[in-house]
Backbone as CSV, one residue per row, in Angstrom:
resi,resn,N_x,N_y,N_z,CA_x,CA_y,CA_z,C_x,C_y,C_z
1,MET,21.052,-14.514,3.778,20.667,-14.002,5.079,20.735,-12.470,5.100
2,LYS,21.728,-11.922,4.390,21.869,-10.470,4.358,20.670,-9.824,3.665
3,VAL,20.177,-10.465,2.616,19.032,-9.922,1.884,17.808,-9.887,2.787
4,LEU,17.596,-10.934,3.565,16.452,-10.980,4.478,16.540,-9.881,5.530
5,LYS,17.744,-9.640,6.029,17.949,-8.574,7.018,17.660,-7.199,6.409
6,GLU,18.092,-6.989,5.168,17.836,-5.717,4.491,16.344,-5.521,4.234
7,ILE,15.661,-6.592,3.849,14.215,-6.501,3.620,13.503,-6.135,4.912
8,MET,13.879,-6.771,6.000,13.252,-6.471,7.289,13.513,-5.020,7.688
9,TRP,14.724,-4.520,7.429,15.050,-3.130,7.758,14.193,-2.165,6.934
10,LEU,14.050,-2.452,5.639,13.240,-1.586,4.778,11.767,-1.604,5.184
11,LEU,11.244,-2.774,5.525,9.855,-2.857,5.973,9.657,-2.104,7.283
12,HIS,10.635,-2.200,8.176,10.564,-1.470,9.444,10.585,0.039,9.199
13,LYS,11.467,0.475,8.303,11.556,1.906,7.975,10.247,2.411,7.382
14,ASP,9.688,1.672,6.432,8.421,2.091,5.820,7.288,2.064,6.828
15,GLY,7.292,1.084,7.715,6.272,1.025,8.759,6.350,2.217,9.693
16,LEU,7.566,2.604,10.063,7.743,3.783,10.919,7.262,5.056,10.234
17,LEU,7.592,5.201,8.956,7.152,6.391,8.224,5.630,6.443,8.113
18,GLU,5.001,5.305,7.880,3.539,5.273,7.803,2.920,5.552,9.164
19,TRP,3.536,5.052,10.223,3.001,5.270,11.570,3.086,6.744,11.955
20,ARG,4.178,7.400,11.554,4.335,8.826,11.868,3.324,9.678,11.118
21,SER,3.039,9.301,9.896,2.016,10.032,9.133,0.769,9.153,9.088
22,GLY,0.041,9.130,10.168,-1.110,8.250,10.310,-2.250,8.552,9.368
23,TYR,-2.221,9.704,8.732,-3.307,10.049,7.822,-3.329,9.145,6.598
24,ALA,-2.198,8.581,6.212,-2.154,7.744,5.008,-2.998,6.487,5.193
25,LEU,-2.819,5.809,6.302,-3.592,4.596,6.561,-5.065,4.931,6.759
26,GLY,-5.340,6.020,7.457,-6.724,6.455,7.642,-7.385,6.824,6.330
27,GLY,-6.636,7.455,5.439,-7.168,7.822,4.130,-7.517,6.605,3.290
28,ILE,-6.665,5.599,3.339,-6.938,4.369,2.593,-8.167,3.671,3.154
29,LEU,-8.267,3.612,4.473,-9.417,2.982,5.107,-10.706,3.729,4.765
30,LEU,-10.651,5.046,4.801,-11.820,5.847,4.441,-12.213,5.633,2.981
31,TYR,-11.233,5.549,2.106,-11.495,5.297,0.684,-12.188,3.952,0.484
32,VAL,-11.673,2.912,1.136,-12.257,1.577,0.989,-13.681,1.553,1.533
33,LEU,-13.878,2.094,2.728,-15.208,2.064,3.334,-16.226,2.867,2.524
34,SER,-15.829,4.038,2.055,-16.779,4.845,1.282,-17.101,4.197,-0.061
35,THR,-16.118,3.593,-0.703,-16.377,2.928,-1.978,-17.274,1.713,-1.797
36,VAL,-17.024,0.948,-0.738,-17.877,-0.211,-0.463,-19.305,0.238,-0.176
37,TYR,-19.469,1.318,0.570,-20.814,1.820,0.864,-21.517,2.306,-0.404
38,ILE,-20.799,3.001,-1.261,-21.397,3.478,-2.514,-21.824,2.301,-3.388
39,LEU,-20.984,1.268,-3.449,-21.369,0.081,-4.210,-22.603,-0.581,-3.606
40,TYR,-22.629,-0.658,-2.293,-23.772,-1.266,-1.615,-25.047,-0.463,-1.868
41,ALA,-24.952,0.853,-1.816,-26.124,1.697,-2.039,-26.561,1.682,-3.509
42,SER,-25.616,1.539,-4.413,-25.952,1.532,-5.838,-26.666,0.252,-6.252
43,PHE,-26.139,-0.852,-5.797,-26.727,-2.152,-6.130,-27.384,-2.695,-4.871
44,GLU,-28.674,-2.463,-4.739,-29.349,-2.853,-3.503,-29.291,-4.356,-3.268
45,LYS,-29.447,-5.117,-4.308,-29.418,-6.573,-4.164,-28.296,-7.114,-5.033
46,ILE,-27.217,-7.557,-4.403,-26.076,-8.104,-5.132,-25.899,-9.556,-4.699
47,GLU,-25.607,-10.390,-5.661,-25.292,-11.787,-5.351,-23.944,-11.834,-4.633
48,PRO,-23.765,-12.764,-3.699,-22.506,-12.824,-2.934,-21.240,-12.942,-3.778
49,PRO,-21.193,-13.760,-4.846,-19.947,-13.799,-5.633,-19.606,-12.458,-6.284
50,LEU,-20.623,-11.755,-6.778,-20.373,-10.444,-7.383,-19.925,-9.440,-6.330
51,TRP,-20.542,-9.477,-5.161,-20.154,-8.597,-4.063,-18.700,-8.855,-3.665
52,ASN,-18.321,-10.113,-3.585,-16.953,-10.482,-3.237,-15.969,-9.957,-4.286
53,ALA,-16.299,-10.107,-5.558,-15.417,-9.623,-6.627,-15.264,-8.104,-6.574
54,LEU,-16.370,-7.388,-6.389,-16.293,-5.927,-6.303,-15.468,-5.476,-5.104
55,PHE,-15.644,-6.155,-3.981,-14.888,-5.809,-2.780,-13.393,-5.971,-3.008
56,TRP,-12.974,-7.066,-3.628,-11.549,-7.293,-3.849,-10.979,-6.353,-4.903
57,ILE,-11.777,-5.937,-5.857,-11.317,-4.938,-6.825,-11.060,-3.609,-6.124
58,VAL,-11.936,-3.229,-5.201,-11.744,-1.994,-4.429,-10.474,-2.094,-3.589
59,ILE,-10.273,-3.230,-2.931,-9.061,-3.434,-2.122,-7.816,-3.356,-3.004
60,LEU,-7.860,-3.960,-4.178,-6.716,-3.938,-5.093,-6.366,-2.514,-5.512
61,PHE,-7.358,-1.726,-5.923,-7.087,-0.357,-6.355,-6.584,0.514,-5.206
62,SER,-7.108,0.316,-4.017,-6.633,1.127,-2.891,-5.210,0.751,-2.504
63,SER,-4.851,-0.530,-2.593,-3.476,-0.910,-2.263,-2.497,-0.408,-3.316
64,VAL,-2.880,-0.440,-4.582,-2.016,0.111,-5.635,-1.833,1.607,-5.429
65,ASN,-2.889,2.296,-5.033,-2.809,3.727,-4.748,-1.855,3.996,-3.584
66,ALA,-1.916,3.180,-2.550,-1.032,3.357,-1.394,0.422,3.101,-1.763
67,ILE,0.663,2.088,-2.565,2.034,1.777,-2.971,2.597,2.899,-3.835
68,THR,1.787,3.437,-4.715,2.228,4.545,-5.563,2.602,5.757,-4.725
69,LYS,1.807,6.053,-3.702,2.116,7.192,-2.832,3.436,6.984,-2.101
70,SER,3.727,5.754,-1.697,4.971,5.524,-0.967,6.183,5.734,-1.866
71,PHE,6.075,5.408,-3.162,7.188,5.647,-4.071,7.344,7.129,-4.379
72,VAL,6.262,7.858,-4.437,6.318,9.286,-4.742,6.916,10.064,-3.575
73,GLN,6.675,9.610,-2.341,7.166,10.323,-1.162,8.684,10.331,-1.079
74,GLU,9.327,9.285,-1.535,10.785,9.211,-1.467,11.395,10.113,-2.537
75,SER,12.382,10.890,-2.141,13.059,11.745,-3.114,14.019,10.904,-3.955
76,GLY,14.380,11.440,-5.099,15.294,10.729,-5.981,16.660,10.523,-5.356
77,ALA,17.115,11.521,-4.599,18.419,11.401,-3.946,18.394,10.302,-2.883
78,ARG,17.289,10.198,-2.156,17.193,9.162,-1.123,17.131,7.775,-1.755
79,GLN,16.407,7.651,-2.871,16.359,6.358,-3.550,17.732,5.971,-4.077
80,LEU,18.474,6.914,-4.600,19.829,6.642,-5.064,20.714,6.212,-3.904
81,TYR,20.531,6.832,-2.747,21.277,6.459,-1.546,20.970,5.013,-1.150
82,TYR,19.704,4.641,-1.182,19.332,3.260,-0.853,19.903,2.280,-1.871
83,TYR,19.888,2.658,-3.151,20.443,1.784,-4.178,21.934,1.560,-3.976
84,SER,22.638,2.558,-3.451,24.071,2.394,-3.229,24.364,1.582,-1.973
85,LEU,23.435,1.567,-1.017,23.660,0.835,0.229,23.197,-0.614,0.190
86,LEU,22.068,-0.850,-0.441,21.397,-2.135,-0.326,21.461,-2.929,-1.619
87,ASN,21.231,-4.201,-1.461,21.146,-5.107,-2.585,19.872,-4.783,-3.383
88,PRO,19.946,-4.712,-4.708,18.744,-4.393,-5.495,17.597,-5.378,-5.278
89,ILE,17.911,-6.624,-5.038,16.868,-7.622,-4.783,16.111,-7.274,-3.510
90,SER,16.821,-6.785,-2.502,16.169,-6.394,-1.250,15.196,-5.249,-1.479
91,LEU,15.601,-4.279,-2.286,14.724,-3.136,-2.564,13.476,-3.554,-3.330
92,ILE,13.631,-4.465,-4.263,12.484,-4.904,-5.055,11.526,-5.722,-4.202
93,LEU,12.045,-6.620,-3.387,11.189,-7.481,-2.572,10.534,-6.745,-1.414
94,ALA,11.180,-5.701,-0.923,10.590,-4.961,0.204,9.554,-4.033,-0.332
């Protein structure tokens, strides 16, 4: 139960940080929309399965990019502080 509470706290903290810096979510949305448009303009006629695969690849790369940015934003001292306070499983799952 403690691990679940810690995970919820970490998700809440990350959500608050993302909400305060609203440009991050807007940047990801702009990246996805522009990439989808470029793919659409490049391949005028795409079969639906191929279109679906390309769309999910774009979503995957943008989410990996967002996750990487969230790890870079945290300082090493703050991460060490979290490691001393929280269960490592909570940090990995959150």
